[in-house]
Amino acid sequence: MRHITQAFAVSLTAALTAAAFVPAAAHAQAIKIGVVTFLSGPAASPFGVPAKNAAELMIESLNAGKVPAPYATKGFGGTPVEAVIIDEAGSSTTQVTEFRNLVQRSNVDVVIGYVSSGNCLAVAPVAEELKKLTNFFDCGTPRIFEDGSYKYVFRTSPTATMDNVGAALYIKDIKPNLKTIAGINQNYAWGQDSWADFEASIKQLFPGVTVKTSQMPKLFAGQYNTEISTLLGENADVIHSSFFDGDLEALLLQGAPRGLFKKSMGVLTTGETAMHKLAAQIPDGTLLGARGPFGPYAPKNALNSWFVKGFEAKNKVPPNYASYQMTQAILGVKAAWEKAQAANGGKRPSNEQVAAALENLTFEGPGGTVRMAIGKGHQAIMETAYGMTKTVGGKITVTNVKRYAAEKVNPPEGVKSADWIKAGFK
Amino acid sequence: MEHIAAVLVDGIIYSAWLFIAAVGMTLIYGVMKIVNITHGSFYALGAYAAASLTGAWLAHGYPPMLSYAVLLAAAVVVTLVFAPLIERGLLRFMYAKDEVVILLITYALFLILEDTIKLVWGVDPYFIAEPYGLLGSFDIGSLSYPTYNLILVGLALASGIGLAWLLNRTRTGKLLRAVIHDPQVSSAMGVNVDRFYLVTFTCGSMLAAVGGAFTAPTVSVVPGLGVEVVVLSFAVVVIGGLGSLPGAALGAVIVGLVRSISIHYMPQVELFVIYFVMALVLAFRPRGLFSLAEARKI
Amino acid sequence: MRDRTHIALAALLLAVAAGGPFLPKWALFLLTIAVAKGLVALGLMLLLRAGLVSFGQALYYCLGAYSAGSIGRFFGIGDIFVQMALGAAVAALFAWLLGFLLARYRGIFFGLLSLALSMILYGLLVKNEAFGSTDGINVLPSTLFGIRPGEGALRYVVALAATSVAVIAALLVHRYMHTPQGALAPAIKDNEVRVEYMGASAQRAIHVIYVIAAALAGTGGALAATAVGHIDPDMAYWTQSGEFIFITILAGTGSALAPFLGAVIFGIIHTVAYDLSPNTWQMTLGISLLVVIVFLPDGLWSLFARSAKARGAA
């Protein structure tokens, strides 16, 4: 018995070691895309899995040549694409390790991924070191291209600055007599930055406004009764929240019976991910954001209606903004790849050539026009849209939608977003 | 005045929730000397089982008032499936090992159960909001609270008092205390120690599952639900004194009130207030507030 | 039995120095991270020999990492050895101060108090916007004696520097375990009262071990910071401490080499699980840990120890 167990343990270790050191297959014909997004943990359901589903749909449709114009060419410039999918959960050390493994062991040609801003910040310098084209599809912090300058790193989604400036502009349009604001945001970088941008923007637009309270509960705390009591007690005109996923859903579930967003107008900058699931808990007149012109705010065009139809047919739910952002990220790389391939005489372009083509590129996604206009041509800007919820016959819709042009809600090239807001959006 | 009342009510509601979530951990530690990480898994399992079972119950149009019984039943059923399996199938062979090694075993089980839950229920969230709003609400000044929160308080009191009665007033409780004191001698005296361990592990896990089940209507049931609960339960149980029932109650009340006060008056410090209390208590009472002196090894 | 640890350590360093250039770059990185974690596990092993388990060793790992990050950010220093030395010093200083409190604790309470302390550091860092809150900050690219190695050689240089430091640390720890002071640890675990009867102070011995363990964790943290190029508060979170204990138990306490072996195997299991089963890597990790605990109660190291014994007998 002892020998058998010993042998078993030894052979298990040996097998694992062998599996790890199998040399990667020689460069395959297909273009390999490393897709990194949350497959476990609380961020899997609102972001990770909808994004993964979008990636799978897009890769399948691209290889079949089924995507509408201007993306009708099969794969990337005629070459089929395949995905290597990795879980984003774990520390940034884990993510840096796995990024290196993707590039150096799995030999991917491009990496598209990362929801967490911390992971984006950690991976960016590594992508540069390894000279690997990397496109961040979701993470929000503007620090990536404000504090650093990269050749191989891109983000085809707008930053979080736009979400909060857009919300403030909308409030200016509909509530010119705003007196008081309050906030509840998660106590980590995303929540702190969102609140800082929102507070600064509101103070620019309404110089006399008072901040009643800013609640900062722990990330994934789940229990918000006490915070809700203080928010109800303060009775501010609007309550800002950048909560996402399970936390947002818990806040809505616990807030709805107590009339939280009925007394004060709710401003949910990422509320779109919860809108279909919790229609009953979101009162009419709540300001709902989708981090850009995505989901209910997406324009009506052939690409978008194809995308929504295809996504719903495959996944039984409509695509949320994470699905849009992933699609946009893939299409951006495809557009750049094909531009670079054309410039390269129809031959497979190098990473440097694709990166050069993606710089300052303008392309169409299902959410409309994307312009790589800031961060030295590496950071996208888009228009944004906000609207107020209205439940019609049990189905939640957005009304009174207002659109804000990209230049109105994003800083110009070379200006940091915090400075831009403080200078009165100039 | 109204503000102080709100602070108290918020604190009590949170304390009740904490107590339900944590009491199973102190029970298992008290009897079996296991710091049980799978506590978090059972909390999550309870929440998932409650969400799907109650969801199905309500979808079929059965009486919504009975959904509270369904929540409870879901927790009981899911524990009866997993807890005896884990205790009989694995843990009982490990009791001779070091406390820390058993902790690691439960950690390994926690990782396995985390993915098992994902395989069974997927990553999409489950909601059963109905039971939360069903009972209406009560008012404290201008603030309204869903009456459901009183169920949590009642459940906390019932489980606390029930356990205390069981331990101090029944024959089973006396035998159990004998097992706690000295499993070998108890065994020699004819007590079926094995069975006590099985029952304790199942009951402790069931309390965690009940905690999860009754939290389910107020949250979105998503992967990773159990992780936070593990550390929070640790903190509560440690403040009170590991293995002590009144300690867990006091720990829950202290943490609940301190947290409520900090949110109302100093929201900036809420993040680490619980660990601060834990470090402070341990610095002055190294074994927590309620703890029996342990015999020194000679 | 002749002690082969010195020879094994020298051979290890030689192997990395000679074999490094032929290893794929990702493997060099995996090795560097394993060495960083192995250093922390080495400290935990010392504590474990005295019967103590720290659930908060990430406190010192994180302190080391942030010390390394700070001198880069504020003084522009990116030298690997300076960073590691500073990380060790800062961690040791904090451990010396906290040691007065912690050295009085035993068993589960020692573990839980250290857990609480590391979570307080986590909370403080989350509130600190100068260090980027939870997003963390980037660390300067590594240099060696003021020279920045070329892109191609960078990973090799970092891995070699890491291995040298680890070999020195393992040597010192190995020596320490065989001093009268170091030999007290298992005695304290077995019976503290008798140790005191002998005239030795258990509390003092534990205080010393605690500081050594923290210095090792600080070194590991600084190394991880410079290798990864990024630091964030999660480095102090309890799950990180859990990972270190995982590695220590996986490895066993048989030798100063064991933690590094454990860290390498852990790294391999982790990355293979991510690669082969992105949806169920936690399960793979959990099952591997269970298999080791159940079938190899003394850790992976016991495989080597047994085969060495078998050779001796033959």
Short mmCIF file of N, CA, C and O in Angstrom, two decimals, chain C residues 21-71:
data_model
loop_
_atom_site.label_atom_id
_atom_site.label_comp_id
_atom_site.label_asym_id
_atom_site.label_seq_id
_atom_site.Cartn_x
_atom_site.Cartn_y
_atom_site.Cartn_z
N PRO C 21 20.26 30.08 -19.29
CA PRO C 21 20.12 30.61 -20.66
C PRO C 21 19.37 29.67 -21.59
O PRO C 21 18.87 30.10 -22.62
N PHE C 22 19.32 28.36 -21.24
CA PHE C 22 18.64 27.42 -22.13
C PHE C 22 17.18 27.22 -21.77
O PHE C 22 16.43 26.61 -22.52
N LEU C 23 16.79 27.70 -20.58
CA LEU C 23 15.38 27.56 -20.18
C LEU C 23 14.54 28.59 -20.93
O LEU C 23 15.02 29.68 -21.23
N PRO C 24 13.27 28.23 -21.24
CA PRO C 24 12.41 29.26 -21.84
C PRO C 24 12.21 30.41 -20.85
O PRO C 24 12.29 30.21 -19.63
N LYS C 25 11.94 31.60 -21.38
CA LYS C 25 11.84 32.79 -20.53
C LYS C 25 10.73 32.66 -19.50
O LYS C 25 10.87 33.10 -18.37
N TRP C 26 9.60 32.04 -19.90
CA TRP C 26 8.49 31.95 -18.95
C TRP C 26 8.87 31.06 -17.78
O TRP C 26 8.46 31.29 -16.64
N ALA C 27 9.71 30.05 -18.04
CA ALA C 27 10.12 29.16 -16.96
C ALA C 27 11.04 29.90 -16.00
O ALA C 27 10.98 29.70 -14.78
N LEU C 28 11.90 30.78 -16.54
CA LEU C 28 12.77 31.58 -15.67
C LEU C 28 11.92 32.45 -14.75
O LEU C 28 12.22 32.62 -13.57
N PHE C 29 10.85 33.00 -15.31
CA PHE C 29 9.99 33.87 -14.50
C PHE C 29 9.28 33.05 -13.43
O PHE C 29 9.21 33.44 -12.26
N LEU C 30 8.80 31.89 -13.84
CA LEU C 30 8.14 30.99 -12.89
C LEU C 30 9.10 30.65 -11.75
O LEU C 30 8.73 30.64 -10.57
N LEU C 31 10.35 30.40 -12.12
CA LEU C 31 11.37 30.05 -11.12
C LEU C 31 11.59 31.24 -10.16
O LEU C 31 11.67 31.06 -8.94
N THR C 32 11.66 32.46 -10.72
CA THR C 32 11.90 33.62 -9.88
C THR C 32 10.78 33.80 -8.87
O THR C 32 11.02 34.03 -7.68
N ILE C 33 9.54 33.68 -9.34
CA ILE C 33 8.40 33.85 -8.43
C ILE C 33 8.40 32.73 -7.39
O ILE C 33 8.13 32.95 -6.21
N ALA C 34 8.76 31.51 -7.84
CA ALA C 34 8.81 30.39 -6.90
C ALA C 34 9.86 30.66 -5.83
O ALA C 34 9.65 30.37 -4.65
N VAL C 35 10.99 31.23 -6.21
CA VAL C 35 12.03 31.54 -5.23
C VAL C 35 11.52 32.59 -4.24
O VAL C 35 11.71 32.47 -3.03
N ALA C 36 10.81 33.60 -4.76
CA ALA C 36 10.27 34.64 -3.87
C ALA C 36 9.32 34.03 -2.86
O ALA C 36 9.41 34.31 -1.65
N LYS C 37 8.44 33.17 -3.32
CA LYS C 37 7.49 32.54 -2.40
C LYS C 37 8.19 31.53 -1.50
O LYS C 37 7.81 31.36 -0.34
N GLY C 38 9.21 30.88 -2.08
CA GLY C 38 9.97 29.92 -1.30
C GLY C 38 10.66 30.58 -0.12
O GLY C 38 10.75 30.00 0.97
N LEU C 39 11.14 31.81 -0.30
CA LEU C 39 11.77 32.54 0.80
C LEU C 39 10.78 32.74 1.94
O LEU C 39 11.11 32.57 3.11
N VAL C 40 9.54 33.12 1.59
CA VAL C 40 8.52 33.31 2.62
C VAL C 40 8.25 31.98 3.31
O VAL C 40 8.17 31.89 4.54
N ALA C 41 8.15 30.91 2.50
CA ALA C 41 7.85 29.59 3.06
C ALA C 41 8.98 29.10 3.95
O ALA C 41 8.75 28.42 4.95
N LEU C 42 10.21 29.50 3.61
CA LEU C 42 11.36 29.12 4.43
C LEU C 42 11.18 29.68 5.85
O LEU C 42 11.43 28.99 6.84
N GLY C 43 10.75 30.94 5.92
CA GLY C 43 10.49 31.55 7.23
C GLY C 43 9.35 30.85 7.95
O GLY C 43 9.43 30.59 9.16
N LEU C 44 8.31 30.53 7.20
CA LEU C 44 7.17 29.84 7.81
C LEU C 44 7.59 28.47 8.33
O LEU C 44 7.11 28.01 9.36
N MET C 45 8.52 27.84 7.61
CA MET C 45 8.99 26.53 8.03
C MET C 45 9.69 26.64 9.39
O MET C 45 9.50 25.80 10.27
N LEU C 46 10.50 27.70 9.56
CA LEU C 46 11.17 27.90 10.84
C LEU C 46 10.14 28.04 11.96
O LEU C 46 10.29 27.47 13.04
N LEU C 47 9.10 28.83 11.69
CA LEU C 47 8.05 29.01 12.69
C LEU C 47 7.34 27.69 12.96
O LEU C 47 7.05 27.35 14.10
N LEU C 48 7.09 26.97 11.88
CA LEU C 48 6.36 25.71 12.00
C LEU C 48 7.14 24.70 12.85
O LEU C 48 6.57 23.93 13.61
N ARG C 49 8.48 24.72 12.73
CA ARG C 49 9.30 23.83 13.55
C ARG C 49 9.10 24.10 15.03
O ARG C 49 9.25 23.22 15.86
N ALA C 50 8.78 25.38 15.34
CA ALA C 50 8.51 25.72 16.73
C ALA C 50 7.03 25.57 17.06
O ALA C 50 6.58 26.01 18.12
N GLY C 51 6.27 24.99 16.13
CA GLY C 51 4.86 24.75 16.39
C GLY C 51 3.98 25.96 16.15
O GLY C 51 2.84 25.99 16.58
N LEU C 52 4.50 26.97 15.46
CA LEU C 52 3.69 28.17 15.24
C LEU C 52 3.34 28.30 13.76
O LEU C 52 4.17 28.06 12.89
N VAL C 53 2.09 28.70 13.50
CA VAL C 53 1.67 28.94 12.12
C VAL C 53 1.16 30.35 12.02
O VAL C 53 0.25 30.74 12.74
N SER C 54 1.76 31.13 11.15
CA SER C 54 1.32 32.51 10.97
C SER C 54 0.35 32.58 9.80
O SER C 54 0.72 32.25 8.68
N PHE C 55 -0.88 33.01 10.08
CA PHE C 55 -1.83 33.23 8.99
C PHE C 55 -1.69 34.63 8.43
O PHE C 55 -2.55 35.09 7.69
N GLY C 56 -0.63 35.32 8.82
CA GLY C 56 -0.49 36.71 8.37
C GLY C 56 0.90 37.01 7.86
O GLY C 56 1.36 38.14 7.94
N GLN C 57 1.60 35.99 7.34
CA GLN C 57 2.96 36.25 6.88
C GLN C 57 2.96 37.20 5.69
O GLN C 57 3.96 37.84 5.39
N ALA C 58 1.81 37.33 5.02
CA ALA C 58 1.69 38.28 3.91
C ALA C 58 1.96 39.71 4.37
O ALA C 58 2.32 40.57 3.57
N LEU C 59 1.81 39.96 5.66
CA LEU C 59 2.13 41.29 6.20
C LEU C 59 3.56 41.68 5.82
O LEU C 59 3.81 42.78 5.32
N TYR C 60 4.51 40.75 6.03
CA TYR C 60 5.92 41.07 5.80
C TYR C 60 6.27 40.98 4.32
O TYR C 60 7.12 41.71 3.83
N TYR C 61 5.60 40.07 3.64
CA TYR C 61 5.76 39.97 2.18
C TYR C 61 5.38 41.30 1.55
O TYR C 61 6.11 41.87 0.74
N CYS C 62 4.24 41.83 1.98
CA CYS C 62 3.73 43.09 1.44
C CYS C 62 4.61 44.27 1.86
O CYS C 62 4.91 45.14 1.05
N LEU C 63 5.05 44.27 3.12
CA LEU C 63 5.95 45.34 3.57
C LEU C 63 7.23 45.36 2.74
O LEU C 63 7.69 46.43 2.32
N GLY C 64 7.78 44.18 2.49
CA GLY C 64 8.98 44.10 1.68
C GLY C 64 8.73 44.63 0.27
O GLY C 64 9.53 45.41 -0.27
N ALA C 65 7.58 44.23 -0.30
CA ALA C 65 7.26 44.66 -1.66
C ALA C 65 7.08 46.18 -1.72
O ALA C 65 7.59 46.83 -2.63
N TYR C 66 6.36 46.74 -0.75
CA TYR C 66 6.14 48.18 -0.78
C TYR C 66 7.41 48.96 -0.47
O TYR C 66 7.58 50.08 -0.97
N SER C 67 8.32 48.39 0.34
CA SER C 67 9.60 49.06 0.57
C SER C 67 10.35 49.14 -0.75
O SER C 67 10.88 50.20 -1.12
N ALA C 68 10.39 48.01 -1.46
CA ALA C 68 11.09 47.98 -2.75
C ALA C 68 10.44 48.96 -3.72
O ALA C 68 11.13 49.70 -4.43
N GLY C 69 9.11 48.98 -3.75
CA GLY C 69 8.40 49.88 -4.65
C GLY C 69 8.66 51.34 -4.30
O GLY C 69 8.82 52.19 -5.17
N SER C 70 8.73 51.64 -2.99
CA SER C 70 8.90 53.03 -2.56
C SER C 70 10.25 53.60 -2.95
O SER C 70 10.33 54.72 -3.44
N ILE C 71 11.34 52.83 -2.73
CA ILE C 71 12.64 53.43 -3.08
C ILE C 71 12.74 53.64 -4.58
O ILE C 71 13.44 54.54 -5.02
#
